[in-house]
Every structure is written in structure tokens, then in C-alpha cells.
Amino acid sequence: MVNLLSNDVNRFDTSVIFIHYLWIGPVQTAIVLAILWQELGPSCLAGIMLLILFVPLQSWMGKVFSKLRLATAHRTDERVRIMNEIINAMRVIKMYTWEKPFTALAEQARKPKKCVVITRGKVHPFLKNFGKKSKDISGAYPLEE
């Protein structure tokens, strides 16, 4: 339980750090656009438009990742509930030698979470690298006059 709460608090701490990018990003984009306009002229708009076109795709990827995180949280809650019941009933389980059936129950509770975690593990690197590579893609082919 403490581990789950510490993970949630950690997310709030991280969000406070990254919240400033909401206003820094557009300011930096405007400054870079002004500098590129002086250096390249109208051809700089191609790179900026490509960056702007990536915003809806990144937003969609964020929503997908959020749904996966929510599914993981629901399955974690279910698993923690089952484990709490098992721990609370440990005396009865030991007395009647029900270890194997309850082990199977715990494994069954872990299985759906594993599927979501694997899917999340596949989506997460793509999302991380997409943000890093989008600026490389937009600047890879500068149009010069």
C-alpha cells in the first residue's frame, strides 16, 4: 500500500517539474521561429509546421498511455485486495493446507496485469523516442533559399 502511494506522489512531483514546459515550449518555438525567419526566410515554416503537426499525434499517444496506466492501476488494486485477503486469512490457509489453491488465485490475479504491463512496455519506448525524434525529423531536411 505504501509503495502504491509513493508511486502516486512521485507522479505529482514529476508533473510539477514538467508543467513549465506548457509555457516554455510555445515561447521557445516563437523565438526559434523569429531567428529562423531572419536566417532562412519563409522556408523555416516547413519545419515549424511539421512540429505543429506532431502535436495531435503526441496527444493521442499520451491518451493511449494514460489508458494503459489506468488499466494497470485497476489490476494492481485488484491484486492488492486479493493479497490482503490472503494475508489476513493466513492462519486459516495454513491450518487447512490451502496454500496451492491460494497460490493459483494470486497467480490468476497477476496474469491480467502482466498483459497490460507488457503492452505498456511496448508503447512507452515509442512514446519517449517519438518526442526526441520529432525535432530531428523536422530539422533533418532544411529548405534553403
PDB file of C-alpha atoms in Angstrom, residues 27-83:
ATOM      1  CA  VAL A  27       7.821  30.787 -26.123  1.00  0.00           C
ATOM      2  CA  GLN A  28      10.868  28.889 -27.364  1.00  0.00           C
ATOM      3  CA  THR A  29       9.079  27.998 -30.586  1.00  0.00           C
ATOM      4  CA  ALA A  30       8.274  31.663 -31.227  1.00  0.00           C
ATOM      5  CA  ILE A  31      11.861  32.730 -30.526  1.00  0.00           C
ATOM      6  CA  VAL A  32      13.313  29.994 -32.742  1.00  0.00           C
ATOM      7  CA  LEU A  33      10.808  30.855 -35.468  1.00  0.00           C
ATOM      8  CA  ALA A  34      11.896  34.514 -35.369  1.00  0.00           C
ATOM      9  CA  ILE A  35      15.591  33.601 -35.589  1.00  0.00           C
ATOM     10  CA  LEU A  36      14.995  31.098 -38.393  1.00  0.00           C
ATOM     11  CA  TRP A  37      12.835  33.609 -40.270  1.00  0.00           C
ATOM     12  CA  GLN A  38      15.765  36.041 -40.300  1.00  0.00           C
ATOM     13  CA  GLU A  39      18.205  33.350 -41.426  1.00  0.00           C
ATOM     14  CA  LEU A  40      16.124  31.249 -43.838  1.00  0.00           C
ATOM     15  CA  GLY A  41      13.050  33.266 -44.648  1.00  0.00           C
ATOM     16  CA  PRO A  42       9.727  31.553 -45.375  1.00  0.00           C
ATOM     17  CA  SER A  43      11.336  28.121 -45.783  1.00  0.00           C
ATOM     18  CA  CYS A  44      11.618  27.826 -41.978  1.00  0.00           C
ATOM     19  CA  LEU A  45       7.837  27.449 -41.814  1.00  0.00           C
ATOM     20  CA  ALA A  46       8.088  23.884 -43.162  1.00  0.00           C
ATOM     21  CA  GLY A  47       9.957  22.653 -40.082  1.00  0.00           C
ATOM     22  CA  ILE A  48       7.726  24.546 -37.671  1.00  0.00           C
ATOM     23  CA  MET A  49       4.583  23.230 -39.375  1.00  0.00           C
ATOM     24  CA  LEU A  50       5.925  19.690 -39.121  1.00  0.00           C
ATOM     25  CA  LEU A  51       6.453  20.178 -35.374  1.00  0.00           C
ATOM     26  CA  ILE A  52       2.932  21.558 -35.022  1.00  0.00           C
ATOM     27  CA  LEU A  53       1.522  18.584 -36.965  1.00  0.00           C
ATOM     28  CA  PHE A  54       3.163  16.223 -34.449  1.00  0.00           C
ATOM     29  CA  VAL A  55       1.212  17.740 -31.533  1.00  0.00           C
ATOM     30  CA  PRO A  56      -2.071  15.838 -32.178  1.00  0.00           C
ATOM     31  CA  LEU A  57      -0.190  12.575 -32.634  1.00  0.00           C
ATOM     32  CA  GLN A  58       1.698  13.086 -29.373  1.00  0.00           C
ATOM     33  CA  SER A  59      -1.570  13.971 -27.637  1.00  0.00           C
ATOM     34  CA  TRP A  60      -3.168  10.767 -28.909  1.00  0.00           C
ATOM     35  CA  MET A  61      -0.167   8.714 -27.763  1.00  0.00           C
ATOM     36  CA  GLY A  62      -0.458  10.335 -24.327  1.00  0.00           C
ATOM     37  CA  LYS A  63      -4.114   9.314 -24.116  1.00  0.00           C
ATOM     38  CA  VAL A  64      -3.269   5.725 -25.090  1.00  0.00           C
ATOM     39  CA  PHE A  65      -0.545   5.602 -22.451  1.00  0.00           C
ATOM     40  CA  SER A  66      -2.908   7.101 -19.872  1.00  0.00           C
ATOM     41  CA  LYS A  67      -5.478   4.365 -20.567  1.00  0.00           C
ATOM     42  CA  LEU A  68      -2.798   1.711 -20.171  1.00  0.00           C
ATOM     43  CA  ARG A  69      -1.671   3.265 -16.885  1.00  0.00           C
ATOM     44  CA  LEU A  70      -5.268   3.321 -15.630  1.00  0.00           C
ATOM     45  CA  ALA A  71      -5.757  -0.335 -16.585  1.00  0.00           C
ATOM     46  CA  THR A  72      -2.540  -1.198 -14.745  1.00  0.00           C
ATOM     47  CA  ALA A  73      -3.754   0.669 -11.663  1.00  0.00           C
ATOM     48  CA  HIS A  74      -7.102  -1.177 -11.654  1.00  0.00           C
ATOM     49  CA  ARG A  75      -5.416  -4.536 -11.965  1.00  0.00           C
ATOM     50  CA  THR A  76      -2.899  -3.612  -9.269  1.00  0.00           C
ATOM     51  CA  ASP A  77      -5.750  -2.634  -6.941  1.00  0.00           C
ATOM     52  CA  GLU A  78      -7.444  -5.983  -7.543  1.00  0.00           C
ATOM     53  CA  ARG A  79      -4.216  -7.870  -6.926  1.00  0.00           C
ATOM     54  CA  VAL A  80      -3.517  -5.920  -3.717  1.00  0.00           C
ATOM     55  CA  ARG A  81      -7.064  -6.613  -2.499  1.00  0.00           C
ATOM     56  CA  ILE A  82      -6.662 -10.351  -3.100  1.00  0.00           C
ATOM     57  CA  MET A  83      -3.238 -10.408  -1.439  1.00  0.00           C
TER      58      MET A  83
END
